[in-house]
Amino acid sequence: MNNPLLARFADVPALIDPRSGSRFEADLSAILRHPRAHELMASAELNAGDGFWFAADDWRSMFRPYVVVDGILQVPVKGVLLYDFPWSFGSYATGYAYIARAIERGLADGNVRGIALIVYSYGGQGDGCFDLVNKIFAGRSVKPIKAFAQMAYSAGYAVASAASAITASSNAGIGSIGVVMTHLDVSRAMEDAGMKITFVHFGKHKVDGNSCQPLPEEVKSRWQAWCDEQGEMFCGLVARNRGIDVEAVRATEAECYSGSEALKLKLIDEIAPLDDAVTAFSHELSDPDDDEEGDTEMSTTASVPPAGQAAAAASAAVDAARTEGHATGKAEGVKEGATAERTRIGAILSSEEAKGRSELAQHFAFTTDMTADAAKAALAKAPKQEAAAPDALSAAMSQVKNPTVGADADGAAKDDAALASAAVKSYLGIRAA
């Protein structure tokens, strides 16, 4: 296997629709055929803690888009979803780290009223997926987050499910809530070629699952248990995110559904043309009198001035999320941990000490493990923020345009200038998502 991206999926649990195998391999191969792919992968900013968002005239900026249209940040969730890949590579692949950073920046951006996840993915790596799902779920306590899906299978659906609502197109593909592992046995081919591999190893299980020998039943059983554990976590997260019973999620047996079937199963909230739905999302948040049924959380958030938006939304949403988490009840470890995290975030962001210190409060909430009490004590001792002067990077970012959607980010310059520094510093705390 000479594709390092494809090799990531060998012998480990993956969250991908197996029917998409041909496209999956083609997309990962297309990335490496890009003339500057290796330069991009070797970029010093791959794991950097600062300088994440490039200036508009930097060729790498097209691989880290930040597109705000009418107050809605549009975050692509497309192609193969990859761990430790902080890029958005068109429709071929998207990194969990990039998605997390884009959402983090959007939550801190005063010009962003809501976040739209534009989902067209048949899945990806298990590594990092559930961490990102929990971050998105916590983030919807701060600002409205909706998903708009043409195709949301496996890891793609996991990410979409973390949003407060999912809109799917009329011919969408939804589901594949399951886990898959593969083992390649080349022992017969090697025997036919007159080759034999002998392993010399310390530890009984050191060479378990190697491709030069058939997979023993004992090893297969352990792998199955590994898959089952990941699958139960997946079902528990979807149940929590969607507010449905975990048994109903498990009963899907990783089936792939049409939009209408997914709607009946409550895996999505509505079927509509995606462009129209994104526009409607913007209008909902622009109209403080909008109390359309099913959008209580979003209407509340839209009617609050930006300075108090995070605190107002967090208190109500965190309480509701805590109740949901206890109701689903099957994946206790995952859900209790997520509930505690949301409670901690809400307590920090809604505290009196956070007023006038929102940038520092965001840092404590999203990029540290500080308890709410410790964070509030630190905030109380910190000076209140003053307006920040635009720096060169912020000014450059304000000129970014995305020709594929016709978005113009000029209106974001002033708030970006004040908040870009906080967003940049937060990367180390979320890069493993």
Coordinates of C-alpha atoms in Angstrom, one line a residue:
M1 CA 0.0 0.0 0.0
N2 CA 1.8 3.1 -1.2
N3 CA -0.8 5.7 -0.3
P4 CA -0.1 6.9 3.3
L5 CA -3.6 8.4 3.6
L6 CA -5.2 5.1 2.6
A7 CA -2.9 3.2 4.9
R8 CA -4.4 5.0 7.9
F9 CA -7.5 2.7 7.5
A10 CA -5.7 -0.6 7.6
D11 CA -6.5 -2.9 10.5
V12 CA -8.3 -0.2 12.6
P13 CA -12.0 0.6 13.2
A14 CA -13.2 3.0 10.5
L15 CA -16.4 5.0 10.2
I16 CA -17.0 4.7 6.5
D17 CA -19.7 3.4 4.2
P18 CA -18.1 0.3 2.6
R19 CA -20.1 0.8 -0.6
S20 CA -18.1 3.9 -1.3
G21 CA -14.8 2.0 -1.5
S22 CA -13.9 2.9 -5.1
R23 CA -14.6 6.6 -4.5
F24 CA -12.8 6.5 -1.2
E25 CA -9.6 5.2 -2.8
A26 CA -9.9 7.6 -5.8
D27 CA -10.3 10.7 -3.5
L28 CA -7.3 9.8 -1.4
S29 CA -5.2 9.2 -4.5
A30 CA -6.4 12.5 -6.0
I31 CA -5.0 14.4 -3.0
L32 CA -1.5 13.0 -3.5
R33 CA -1.6 13.8 -7.2
H34 CA -2.0 17.5 -6.5
P35 CA 1.2 19.2 -7.6
R36 CA 1.8 20.8 -4.3
A37 CA 0.4 18.0 -2.0
H38 CA 3.7 17.0 -0.5
E39 CA 4.6 20.6 0.1
L40 CA 1.3 21.1 1.8
M41 CA 1.6 18.1 4.0
A42 CA 5.1 19.1 5.1
S43 CA 4.1 22.6 5.8
A44 CA 5.4 23.9 9.2
E45 CA 1.9 25.1 10.0
L46 CA 0.5 21.5 9.9
N47 CA 0.9 21.3 13.7
A48 CA 1.7 24.9 14.5
G49 CA 0.0 26.6 17.4
D50 CA -0.2 29.9 15.6
G51 CA -0.6 31.2 12.1
F52 CA -3.3 28.8 11.3
W53 CA -5.3 31.1 9.1
F54 CA -3.3 32.2 6.1
A55 CA -3.4 35.6 4.4
A56 CA -5.5 35.8 1.2
D57 CA -2.4 35.9 -1.1
D58 CA -1.0 32.7 0.4
W59 CA -1.7 29.7 -1.8
R60 CA -2.4 27.6 1.2
S61 CA -5.4 29.7 2.2
M62 CA -7.6 27.9 -0.3
F63 CA -7.1 24.8 1.8
R64 CA -8.3 26.5 5.0
P65 CA -11.4 28.4 3.9
Y66 CA -13.3 30.7 6.2
V67 CA -16.5 31.7 4.4
V68 CA -19.1 33.9 6.1
V69 CA -22.2 34.6 4.0
D70 CA -25.0 36.8 5.5
G71 CA -23.8 36.1 9.1
I72 CA -23.6 32.3 8.5
L73 CA -20.2 30.6 8.7
Q74 CA -20.2 27.8 6.1
V75 CA -17.9 24.9 7.2
P76 CA -17.3 22.2 4.6
V77 CA -17.5 18.5 5.8
K78 CA -16.6 16.8 2.5
G79 CA -15.0 13.7 1.2
V80 CA -12.9 11.4 3.4
L81 CA -12.8 12.8 7.0
L82 CA -9.2 12.5 8.3
Y83 CA -7.5 12.8 11.7
D84 CA -4.4 15.0 12.0
F85 CA -5.2 16.7 8.7
P86 CA -5.8 20.4 9.3
W87 CA -7.0 21.1 5.7
S88 CA -10.1 21.2 3.6
F89 CA -9.2 19.6 0.3
G90 CA -12.2 20.4 -1.9
S91 CA -14.6 17.5 -2.2
Y92 CA -11.8 14.9 -1.7
A93 CA -11.1 15.2 2.0
T94 CA -11.6 17.3 5.1
G95 CA -9.6 17.2 8.4
Y96 CA -11.3 17.0 11.8
A97 CA -8.7 19.5 13.0
Y98 CA -9.7 22.0 10.3
I99 CA -13.4 21.6 11.1
A100 CA -12.7 22.2 14.8
R101 CA -10.6 25.3 14.2
A102 CA -13.2 26.8 11.8
I103 CA -16.0 26.2 14.3
E104 CA -13.8 27.6 17.1
R105 CA -13.2 30.8 15.1
G106 CA -16.8 31.1 14.2
L107 CA -17.9 30.8 17.9
A108 CA -15.6 33.7 18.7
D109 CA -16.5 35.8 15.7
G110 CA -18.9 38.6 16.4
N111 CA -20.0 38.7 12.7
V112 CA -21.1 35.1 12.8
R113 CA -24.6 34.5 14.0
G114 CA -24.8 30.8 13.2
I115 CA -22.7 28.0 11.8
A116 CA -23.7 25.8 8.8
L117 CA -22.0 22.4 8.4
I118 CA -22.1 21.6 4.6
V119 CA -22.0 17.8 4.6
Y120 CA -21.1 15.7 1.6
S121 CA -19.2 12.8 3.1
Y122 CA -19.3 9.0 3.1
G123 CA -17.2 8.8 6.3
G124 CA -13.7 8.7 7.5
Q125 CA -11.3 7.7 10.3
G126 CA -12.6 6.7 13.7
D127 CA -9.6 8.5 15.3
G128 CA -10.6 12.0 16.3
C129 CA -14.2 11.7 15.1
F130 CA -16.0 11.4 18.4
D131 CA -13.8 14.2 20.0
L132 CA -14.9 16.5 17.2
V133 CA -18.6 15.5 17.7
N134 CA -18.4 16.4 21.3
K135 CA -16.8 19.8 20.5
I136 CA -19.6 20.6 18.0
F137 CA -22.3 19.5 20.5
A138 CA -20.8 21.8 23.2
G139 CA -20.5 24.6 20.6
R140 CA -24.2 24.6 19.8
S141 CA -24.7 25.9 23.4
V142 CA -22.9 29.1 22.3
K143 CA -24.2 29.7 18.8
P144 CA -26.8 27.9 16.6
I145 CA -25.2 25.1 14.5
K146 CA -27.1 23.4 11.7
A147 CA -26.1 20.7 9.3
F148 CA -27.1 20.6 5.6
A149 CA -26.5 17.2 4.1
Q150 CA -26.5 15.8 0.6
M151 CA -24.6 12.7 1.8
A152 CA -23.9 12.0 5.4
Y153 CA -22.7 8.4 6.0
S154 CA -20.9 7.0 9.0
A155 CA -18.4 9.6 10.3
G156 CA -20.1 12.2 8.1
Y157 CA -23.4 11.5 9.9
A158 CA -21.6 11.5 13.3
V159 CA -20.5 15.1 12.6
A160 CA -23.8 16.2 11.2
S161 CA -25.7 14.7 14.2
A162 CA -23.9 17.0 16.6
A163 CA -25.6 20.0 15.1
S164 CA -28.9 21.2 16.6
A165 CA -30.8 20.3 13.4
I166 CA -30.1 18.5 10.1
T167 CA -31.6 19.4 6.8
A168 CA -31.2 16.9 4.0
S169 CA -31.9 17.2 0.3
S170 CA -34.6 15.3 -1.4
N171 CA -32.2 12.6 -2.7
A172 CA -29.8 12.6 0.2
G173 CA -28.0 9.6 1.6
I174 CA -28.1 9.3 5.4
G175 CA -27.0 6.8 8.0
S176 CA -24.4 4.0 8.0
I177 CA -24.1 4.3 11.8
G178 CA -21.6 1.6 12.3
V179 CA -17.9 0.6 12.4
V180 CA -15.9 -1.6 10.0
M181 CA -12.4 -3.2 10.1
T182 CA -10.6 -5.0 7.4
H183 CA -7.8 -7.6 7.4
L184 CA -5.9 -8.5 4.3
D185 CA -4.5 -12.1 4.2
V186 CA -1.8 -12.5 1.6
S187 CA -0.4 -15.8 3.0
R188 CA -1.7 -17.9 0.1
A189 CA -0.3 -15.5 -2.5
M190 CA 3.0 -15.6 -0.8
E191 CA 3.0 -19.4 -0.7
D192 CA 2.2 -19.5 -4.4
A193 CA 5.1 -17.2 -5.0
G194 CA 7.4 -19.4 -3.0
M195 CA 7.8 -16.9 -0.2
K196 CA 7.5 -17.5 3.6
I197 CA 7.7 -14.9 6.3
T198 CA 8.9 -15.8 9.8
F199 CA 8.3 -13.5 12.7
V200 CA 10.6 -13.3 15.7
H201 CA 8.9 -11.4 18.4
F202 CA 8.6 -10.7 22.1
G203 CA 5.0 -10.7 23.4
K204 CA 2.3 -13.2 22.4
H205 CA 0.2 -10.6 20.7
K206 CA 3.0 -8.6 19.1
V207 CA 2.2 -9.8 15.5
D208 CA -1.6 -10.2 15.9
G209 CA -3.4 -9.3 12.7
N210 CA -0.4 -9.3 10.4
S211 CA -1.2 -9.8 6.7
C212 CA 1.3 -12.7 6.2
Q213 CA -0.9 -15.1 8.2
P214 CA -4.6 -15.9 8.3
L215 CA -6.4 -14.1 11.0
P216 CA -6.8 -16.4 14.1
E217 CA -10.3 -16.7 15.6
E218 CA -9.0 -15.4 18.9
V219 CA -7.6 -12.3 17.3
K220 CA -10.8 -11.9 15.2
S221 CA -12.9 -12.0 18.4
R222 CA -10.8 -9.3 20.0
W223 CA -11.1 -7.2 17.0
Q224 CA -14.9 -7.7 17.0
A225 CA -15.0 -6.6 20.6
W226 CA -13.0 -3.5 19.6
C227 CA -15.5 -2.8 16.8
D228 CA -18.5 -3.3 19.1
E229 CA -17.1 -0.9 21.7
Q230 CA -16.6 1.8 19.1
G231 CA -20.1 1.1 17.6
E232 CA -21.8 1.4 21.0
M233 CA -20.0 4.8 21.5
F234 CA -21.2 5.9 18.1
C235 CA -24.8 4.9 18.8
G236 CA -24.7 6.6 22.2
L237 CA -23.5 9.8 20.7
V238 CA -26.1 9.9 18.0
A239 CA -28.9 9.1 20.5
R240 CA -27.7 12.0 22.7
N241 CA -27.3 14.4 19.8
R242 CA -30.6 13.6 18.2
G243 CA -32.6 13.1 21.4
I244 CA -33.8 9.6 20.4
D245 CA -33.5 6.2 22.1
V246 CA -30.2 4.4 21.7
E247 CA -32.0 1.2 20.9
A248 CA -33.6 2.9 17.9
V249 CA -30.1 4.0 16.7
R250 CA -28.7 0.5 17.2
A251 CA -31.6 -1.0 15.4
T252 CA -30.6 0.7 12.2
E253 CA -27.8 -1.9 11.9
A254 CA -25.6 0.6 9.9
E255 CA -28.2 0.8 7.1
C256 CA -28.0 3.6 4.6
Y257 CA -31.3 5.6 4.2
S258 CA -32.9 8.0 1.8
G259 CA -33.9 11.4 3.0
S260 CA -37.5 10.4 3.5
E261 CA -36.6 7.2 5.4
A262 CA -34.2 9.1 7.6
L263 CA -36.9 11.7 8.4
K264 CA -39.2 8.9 9.6
L265 CA -36.5 7.6 11.8
K266 CA -35.7 11.1 13.2
L267 CA -32.2 10.9 11.9
I268 CA -32.9 14.3 10.2
D269 CA -35.3 17.1 10.8
E270 CA -36.4 18.2 7.4
I271 CA -36.1 17.8 3.7
A272 CA -35.5 20.9 1.6
P273 CA -33.2 22.3 -1.1
L274 CA -29.9 22.9 0.7
D275 CA -29.2 26.4 -0.7
D276 CA -32.7 27.6 0.2
A277 CA -32.3 26.0 3.7
V278 CA -29.0 27.8 4.4
T279 CA -30.6 31.1 3.3
A280 CA -33.6 30.4 5.6
F281 CA -31.2 29.7 8.4
S282 CA -29.7 33.1 8.0
H283 CA -33.1 34.8 7.9
E284 CA -34.1 33.0 11.1
L285 CA -31.2 34.5 12.9
S286 CA -31.8 37.9 11.4
D287 CA -35.4 38.2 12.6
P288 CA -35.7 38.5 16.4
D289 CA -39.4 38.0 16.1
D290 CA -39.0 34.6 14.4
D291 CA -40.3 31.9 16.8
E292 CA -41.0 29.2 14.2
E293 CA -41.7 25.8 15.8
G294 CA -38.7 23.7 16.3
D295 CA -36.2 26.6 16.4
T296 CA -36.6 27.7 20.0
E297 CA -32.9 27.6 20.7
M298 CA -32.1 29.5 17.5
S299 CA -34.7 32.2 18.0
T300 CA -33.5 32.8 21.6
T301 CA -29.9 33.2 20.4
A302 CA -30.8 35.5 17.5
S303 CA -32.7 38.0 19.8
V304 CA -29.8 38.5 22.1
P305 CA -27.1 41.2 21.3
P306 CA -23.8 39.6 20.3
A307 CA -22.1 40.7 23.6
G308 CA -24.5 38.5 25.6
Q309 CA -25.2 35.9 23.1
A310 CA -22.9 33.2 24.4
A311 CA -24.0 33.5 28.0
A312 CA -27.8 33.5 27.2
A313 CA -27.6 30.5 24.9
A314 CA -25.2 28.5 27.0
S315 CA -27.3 28.5 30.2
A316 CA -30.5 27.1 28.5
A317 CA -28.8 24.8 26.1
V318 CA -26.5 23.2 28.7
D319 CA -29.4 22.5 31.0
A320 CA -31.3 20.9 28.2
A321 CA -28.3 18.9 27.0
R322 CA -27.7 17.6 30.5
T323 CA -31.3 16.3 30.7
E324 CA -30.9 14.6 27.3
G325 CA -27.7 13.0 28.3
H326 CA -29.2 11.3 31.3
A327 CA -32.3 10.2 29.3
T328 CA -30.4 8.2 26.7
G329 CA -28.6 6.3 29.5
K330 CA -26.8 3.6 27.7
A331 CA -23.3 4.9 26.9
E332 CA -22.8 6.4 30.4
G333 CA -19.1 7.2 30.2
V334 CA -19.4 9.1 26.9
K335 CA -22.5 10.9 27.8
E336 CA -21.6 11.9 31.4
G337 CA -18.3 13.2 30.3
A338 CA -19.8 15.3 27.5
T339 CA -22.5 16.6 29.9
A340 CA -19.9 17.6 32.5
E341 CA -17.9 19.4 29.7
R342 CA -20.9 21.3 28.5
T343 CA -21.8 22.3 32.1
R344 CA -18.2 23.5 32.6
I345 CA -18.2 25.5 29.4
G346 CA -21.6 27.1 30.1
A347 CA -20.6 28.0 33.7
I348 CA -17.5 29.8 32.5
L349 CA -19.0 31.6 29.6
S350 CA -22.2 32.7 31.5
S351 CA -20.4 33.9 34.6
E352 CA -20.3 37.4 35.8
E353 CA -16.5 37.3 35.7
A354 CA -16.6 36.6 31.9
K355 CA -18.2 39.9 31.2
G356 CA -15.7 42.2 29.5
R357 CA -13.3 39.3 29.3
S358 CA -14.9 37.2 26.7
E359 CA -11.7 36.4 24.8
L360 CA -10.0 35.0 27.9
A361 CA -13.2 33.2 28.9
Q362 CA -13.4 31.5 25.5
H363 CA -9.8 30.4 26.0
F364 CA -10.4 28.9 29.4
A365 CA -13.6 27.2 28.3
F366 CA -12.4 25.6 25.0
T367 CA -8.7 25.1 25.3
T368 CA -8.0 24.2 29.0
D369 CA -9.2 21.7 31.5
M370 CA -9.7 24.4 34.2
T371 CA -12.7 23.9 36.4
A372 CA -15.4 26.5 36.3
D373 CA -14.5 27.8 39.7
A374 CA -10.8 28.1 38.8
A375 CA -11.6 29.8 35.6
K376 CA -13.9 32.3 37.2
A377 CA -11.3 33.1 39.9
A378 CA -8.7 33.7 37.2
L379 CA -11.1 35.9 35.2
A380 CA -11.9 38.0 38.2
K381 CA -8.2 38.9 38.5
A382 CA -7.7 39.7 34.8
P383 CA -8.2 43.2 33.4
K384 CA -11.2 43.7 31.2
Q385 CA -10.6 43.7 27.5
E386 CA -10.1 46.9 25.5
A387 CA -10.8 47.2 21.8
A388 CA -8.0 45.6 19.8
A389 CA -6.4 47.4 16.8
P390 CA -6.5 45.4 13.6
D391 CA -3.3 43.6 12.8
A392 CA -1.8 42.7 9.4
L393 CA -3.1 39.1 9.4
S394 CA -6.6 40.2 10.4
A395 CA -6.7 42.8 7.7
A396 CA -5.6 40.3 5.1
M397 CA -8.1 37.7 6.2
S398 CA -10.9 40.2 5.9
Q399 CA -10.3 40.3 2.1
V400 CA -10.7 36.5 1.6
K401 CA -13.2 35.4 -1.0
N402 CA -14.4 32.0 -2.0
P403 CA -15.1 31.9 -5.7
T404 CA -17.0 28.7 -5.5
V405 CA -19.8 30.2 -3.4
G406 CA -19.4 33.8 -4.1
A407 CA -18.8 34.7 -0.5
D408 CA -17.2 37.9 0.6
A409 CA -15.6 38.2 4.0
D410 CA -15.0 42.0 4.0
G411 CA -17.7 42.6 6.7
A412 CA -15.8 40.4 9.2
A413 CA -12.6 42.5 9.3
K414 CA -13.1 44.5 12.5
D415 CA -14.3 41.6 14.7
D416 CA -11.8 39.2 13.2
A417 CA -9.0 41.7 14.2
A418 CA -10.0 41.5 17.8
L419 CA -10.6 37.8 17.9
A420 CA -8.1 36.3 15.5
S421 CA -5.5 36.2 18.2
A422 CA -7.6 34.2 20.5
A423 CA -8.7 31.8 17.8
V424 CA -5.1 31.2 16.7
K425 CA -3.9 30.5 20.3
S426 CA -6.6 27.9 20.8
Y427 CA -5.3 25.5 18.1
L428 CA -3.2 23.4 20.5
G429 CA -6.1 22.7 22.7
I430 CA -8.3 21.3 19.9
R431 CA -5.9 20.0 17.2
A432 CA -6.5 16.3 18.1
A433 CA -10.2 16.7 17.1

